Coordinates of C-alpha atoms in Angstrom, one line a residue:
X1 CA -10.4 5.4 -21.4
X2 CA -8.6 6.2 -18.3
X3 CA -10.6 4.6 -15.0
X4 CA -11.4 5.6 -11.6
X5 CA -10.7 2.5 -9.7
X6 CA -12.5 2.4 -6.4
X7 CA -11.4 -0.4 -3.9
X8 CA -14.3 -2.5 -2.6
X9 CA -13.5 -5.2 -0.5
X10 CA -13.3 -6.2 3.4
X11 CA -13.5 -3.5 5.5
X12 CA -15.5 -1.2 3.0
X13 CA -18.3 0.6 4.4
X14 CA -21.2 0.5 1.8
X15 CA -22.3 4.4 2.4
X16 CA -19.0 5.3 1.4
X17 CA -18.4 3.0 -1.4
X18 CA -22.0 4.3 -2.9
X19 CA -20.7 8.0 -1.8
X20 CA -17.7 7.8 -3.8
X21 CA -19.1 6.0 -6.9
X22 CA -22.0 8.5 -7.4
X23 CA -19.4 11.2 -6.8
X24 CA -17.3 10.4 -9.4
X25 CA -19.7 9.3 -11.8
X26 CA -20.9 12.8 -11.2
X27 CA -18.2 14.3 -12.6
X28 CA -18.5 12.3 -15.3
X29 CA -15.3 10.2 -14.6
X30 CA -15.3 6.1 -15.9
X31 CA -15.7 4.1 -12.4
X32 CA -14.5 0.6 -11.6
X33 CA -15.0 -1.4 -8.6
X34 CA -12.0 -3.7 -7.6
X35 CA -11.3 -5.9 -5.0
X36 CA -7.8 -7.3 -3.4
X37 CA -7.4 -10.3 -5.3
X38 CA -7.4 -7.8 -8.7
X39 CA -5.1 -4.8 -6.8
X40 CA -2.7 -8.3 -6.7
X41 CA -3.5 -10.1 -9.7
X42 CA -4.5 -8.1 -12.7
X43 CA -3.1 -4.9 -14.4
X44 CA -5.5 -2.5 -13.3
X45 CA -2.4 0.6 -13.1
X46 CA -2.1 0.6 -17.0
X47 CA -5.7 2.3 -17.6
X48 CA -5.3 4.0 -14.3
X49 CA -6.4 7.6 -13.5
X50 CA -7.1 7.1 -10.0
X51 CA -6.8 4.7 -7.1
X52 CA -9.6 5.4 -4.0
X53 CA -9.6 4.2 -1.2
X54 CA -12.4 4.5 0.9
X55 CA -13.9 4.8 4.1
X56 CA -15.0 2.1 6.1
X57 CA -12.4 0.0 8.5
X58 CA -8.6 0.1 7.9
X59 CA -7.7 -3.4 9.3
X60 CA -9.1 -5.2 7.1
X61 CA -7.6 -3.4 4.0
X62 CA -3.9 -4.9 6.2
X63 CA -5.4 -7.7 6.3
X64 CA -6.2 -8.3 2.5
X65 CA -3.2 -5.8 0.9
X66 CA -0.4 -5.5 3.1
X67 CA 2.2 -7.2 1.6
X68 CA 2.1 -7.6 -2.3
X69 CA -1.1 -5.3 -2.4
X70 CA 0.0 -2.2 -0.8
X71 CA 3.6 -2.9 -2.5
X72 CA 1.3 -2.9 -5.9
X73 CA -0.4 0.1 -5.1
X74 CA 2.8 2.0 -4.0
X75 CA 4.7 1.3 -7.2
X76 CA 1.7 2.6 -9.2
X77 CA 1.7 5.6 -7.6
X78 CA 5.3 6.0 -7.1
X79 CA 5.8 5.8 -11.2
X80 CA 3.1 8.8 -11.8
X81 CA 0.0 7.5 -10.4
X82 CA -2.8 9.0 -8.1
X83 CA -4.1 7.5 -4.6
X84 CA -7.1 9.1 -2.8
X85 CA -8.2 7.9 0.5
X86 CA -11.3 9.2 2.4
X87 CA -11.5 8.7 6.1
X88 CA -10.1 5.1 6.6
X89 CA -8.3 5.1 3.6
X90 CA -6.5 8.0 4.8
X91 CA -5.1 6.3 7.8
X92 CA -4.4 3.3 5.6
X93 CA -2.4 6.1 3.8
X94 CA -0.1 7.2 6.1
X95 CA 2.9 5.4 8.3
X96 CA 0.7 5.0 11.8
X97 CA -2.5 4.9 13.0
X98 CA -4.0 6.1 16.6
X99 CA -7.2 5.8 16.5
X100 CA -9.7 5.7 20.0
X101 CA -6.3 5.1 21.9
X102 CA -7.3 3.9 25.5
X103 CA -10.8 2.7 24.9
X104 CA -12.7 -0.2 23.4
X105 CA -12.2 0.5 19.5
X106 CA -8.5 1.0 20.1
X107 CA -6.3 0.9 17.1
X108 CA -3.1 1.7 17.4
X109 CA 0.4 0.5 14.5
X110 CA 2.5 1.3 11.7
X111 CA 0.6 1.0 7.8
X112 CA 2.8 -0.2 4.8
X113 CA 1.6 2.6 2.6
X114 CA 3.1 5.7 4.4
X115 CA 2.1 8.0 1.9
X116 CA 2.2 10.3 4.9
X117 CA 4.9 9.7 7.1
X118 CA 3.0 10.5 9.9
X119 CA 0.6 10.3 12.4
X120 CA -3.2 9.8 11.4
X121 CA -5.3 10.9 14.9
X122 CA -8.6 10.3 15.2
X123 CA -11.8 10.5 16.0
X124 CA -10.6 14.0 14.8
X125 CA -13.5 15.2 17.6
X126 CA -12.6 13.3 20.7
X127 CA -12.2 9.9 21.9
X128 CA -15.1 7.4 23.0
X129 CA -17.5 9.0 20.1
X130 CA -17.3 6.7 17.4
X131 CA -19.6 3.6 16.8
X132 CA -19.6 1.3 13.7
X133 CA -23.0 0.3 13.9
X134 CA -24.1 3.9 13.1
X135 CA -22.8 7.2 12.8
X136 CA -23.0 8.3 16.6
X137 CA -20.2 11.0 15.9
X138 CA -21.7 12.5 12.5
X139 CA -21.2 15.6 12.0
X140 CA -21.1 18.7 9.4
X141 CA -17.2 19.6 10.0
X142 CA -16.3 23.0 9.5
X143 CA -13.0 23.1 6.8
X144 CA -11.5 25.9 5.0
X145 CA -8.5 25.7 2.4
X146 CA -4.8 27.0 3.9
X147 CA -4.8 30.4 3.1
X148 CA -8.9 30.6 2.0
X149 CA -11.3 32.2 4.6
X150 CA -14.2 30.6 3.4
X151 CA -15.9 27.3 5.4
X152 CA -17.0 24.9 3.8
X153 CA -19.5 22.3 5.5
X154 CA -18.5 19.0 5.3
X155 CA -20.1 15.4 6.3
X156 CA -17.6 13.9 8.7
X157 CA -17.5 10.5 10.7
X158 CA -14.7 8.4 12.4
X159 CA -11.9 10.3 10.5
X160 CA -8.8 11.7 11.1
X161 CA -6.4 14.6 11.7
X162 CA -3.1 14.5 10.2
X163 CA -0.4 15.3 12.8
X164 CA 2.5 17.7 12.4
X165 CA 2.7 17.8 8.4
X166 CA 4.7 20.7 8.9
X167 CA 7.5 18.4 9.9
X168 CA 7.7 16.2 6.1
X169 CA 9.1 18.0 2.9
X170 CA 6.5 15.8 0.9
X171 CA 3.8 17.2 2.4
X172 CA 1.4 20.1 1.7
X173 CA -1.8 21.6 3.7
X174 CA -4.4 21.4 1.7
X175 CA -7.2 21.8 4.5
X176 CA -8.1 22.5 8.3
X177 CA -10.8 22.0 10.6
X178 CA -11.9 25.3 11.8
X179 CA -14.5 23.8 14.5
X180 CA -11.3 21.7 16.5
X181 CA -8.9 24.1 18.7
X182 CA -5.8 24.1 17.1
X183 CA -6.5 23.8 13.6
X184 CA -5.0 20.3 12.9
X185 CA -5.2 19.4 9.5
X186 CA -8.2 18.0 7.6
X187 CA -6.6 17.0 4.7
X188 CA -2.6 16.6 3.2
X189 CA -1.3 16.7 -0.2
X190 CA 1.5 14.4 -0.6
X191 CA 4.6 13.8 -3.5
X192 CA 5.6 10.4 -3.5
X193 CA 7.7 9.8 -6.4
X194 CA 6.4 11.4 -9.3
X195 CA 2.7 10.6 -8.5
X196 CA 0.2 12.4 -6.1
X197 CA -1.4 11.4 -2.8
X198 CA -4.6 13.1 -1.5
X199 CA -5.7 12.0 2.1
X200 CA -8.7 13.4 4.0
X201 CA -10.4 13.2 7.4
X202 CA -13.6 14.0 6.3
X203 CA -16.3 12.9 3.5
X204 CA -16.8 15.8 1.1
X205 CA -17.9 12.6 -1.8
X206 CA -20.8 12.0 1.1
X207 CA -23.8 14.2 -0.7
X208 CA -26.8 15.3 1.1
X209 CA -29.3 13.3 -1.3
X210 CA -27.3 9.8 -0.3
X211 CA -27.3 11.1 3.5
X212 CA -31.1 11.1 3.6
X213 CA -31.6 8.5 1.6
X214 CA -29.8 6.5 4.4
X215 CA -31.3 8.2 7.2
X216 CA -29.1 7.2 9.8
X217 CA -27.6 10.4 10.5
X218 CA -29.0 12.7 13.0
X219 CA -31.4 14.9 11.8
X220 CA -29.8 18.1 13.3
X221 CA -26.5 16.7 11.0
X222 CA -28.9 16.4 7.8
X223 CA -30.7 20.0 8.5
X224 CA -27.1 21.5 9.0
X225 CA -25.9 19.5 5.9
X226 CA -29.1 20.6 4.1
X227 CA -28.2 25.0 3.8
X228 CA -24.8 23.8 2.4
X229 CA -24.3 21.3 -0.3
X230 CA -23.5 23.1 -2.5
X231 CA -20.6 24.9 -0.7
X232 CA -19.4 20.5 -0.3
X233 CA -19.7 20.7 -4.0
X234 CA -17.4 23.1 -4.8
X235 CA -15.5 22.2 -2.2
X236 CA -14.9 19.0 -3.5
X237 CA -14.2 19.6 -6.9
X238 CA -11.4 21.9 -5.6
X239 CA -10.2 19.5 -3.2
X240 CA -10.0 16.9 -6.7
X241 CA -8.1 19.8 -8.7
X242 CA -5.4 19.4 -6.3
X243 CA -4.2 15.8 -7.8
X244 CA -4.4 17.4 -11.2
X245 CA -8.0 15.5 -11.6
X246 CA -9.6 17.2 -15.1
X247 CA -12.8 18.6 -13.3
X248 CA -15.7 20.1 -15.5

């Protein structure tokens, strides 16, 4: 049986590895853990439906994959494979990374992966806001799907906006933030080879249920969060349908 394999190593943030897990066991989808020393060493893209990346911190995935690792994951998806990154593992996706430029959590350079060729901008809500201690900046982001006038309410921290996808042929639109002036994108779509890359800013595999049973989030977050889950829900299986994932 085909596997969901969810990288869970340094830099992982345990809300979003649990967020991602339950989310895809959810749906009824086989999950795996796997950690850098497997992406290397063992053959994990043969029974392959899925390769997630997760949020969390994005140096320490360069520290542990670039190299042999992200080469690894590349070909896999390259030969007909599917990445998904959430948050940090979207600006481990793309080919740099500006995030809280001119101020104490800068991190600014070029990723290996470049699944989008681009620039990954964040926090996606201004500069200063973000804490990795706790989820100062949590927030429900407002999101609706290019050419969809629907918002959907979506659990967002520390992520990213993708900037000028317009200007790569490999790169589709798949959502924008409607709450940020501008519009920038929340989310890409990207062809690289004959797989399928799917890279977001925000957390639609964060569910209400795991965000109170955390309780670190603000309660104004959680009561917003609580009137729409099930608008994230659909949402998200959407969002999956767009890498050709077989949603029930």
């Amino acid at each position: 049986m085909k596997r969901v394999y969810i990288y869970n190593d340094l830099g992982v943030g345990e809300r979003s590895l649990e967020a991602a897990t339950r989310s895809f066991r959810s749906l009824n989808f086989e999950v795996a853990h796997i950690g850098a020393s497997e992406v290397l060493h063992k053959d994990w893209h043969e029974d392959a439906l899925l390769f997630v990346m997760p949020g969390g911190a994005d140096l320490p995935y360069c520290q542990k994959l670039n190299g042999s690792g992200t080469a690894k994951i590349k070909s896999y998806v390259e030969s007909g494979g599917k990445y998904l990154g959430f948050c940090a593992g979207a600006y481990f996706g793309s080919g740099y990374v500006e995030f809280e430029k001119g101020h104490e959590l800068e991190v600014l350079g070029e990723r290996e992966l470049k699944f989008f060729p681009g620039k990954t901008i964040g926090p996606a809500y201004g500069l200063g806001t973000y804490d990795y201690k706790w989820p100062k900046d949590g927030r429900a982001a407002q999101v609706s799907f290019v050419n969809d006038a629907s918002v959907y309410c979506i659990y967002y921290s520390g992520g990213c906006y993708f900037e000028q996808p317009e200007k790569f042929s490999n790169v589709k639109v798949v959502a924008r933030f409607q709450d940020i002036n501008g519009n920038p994108a929340a989310a890409v779509l990207c062809s690289v080879g004959k797989g399928k890359v799917l890279l977001s800013g925000v957390h639609p595999e964060f569910s209400l249920e795991l965000i109170r049973e955390k309780g670190i989030d603000k309660q104004e977050v959680v009561l917003e969060l609580s009137t729409k889950d099930d608008s994230r829900e659909i949402y998200l299986k959407r969002y999956l349908q767009e890498i050709d994932l077989p949603i029930q």
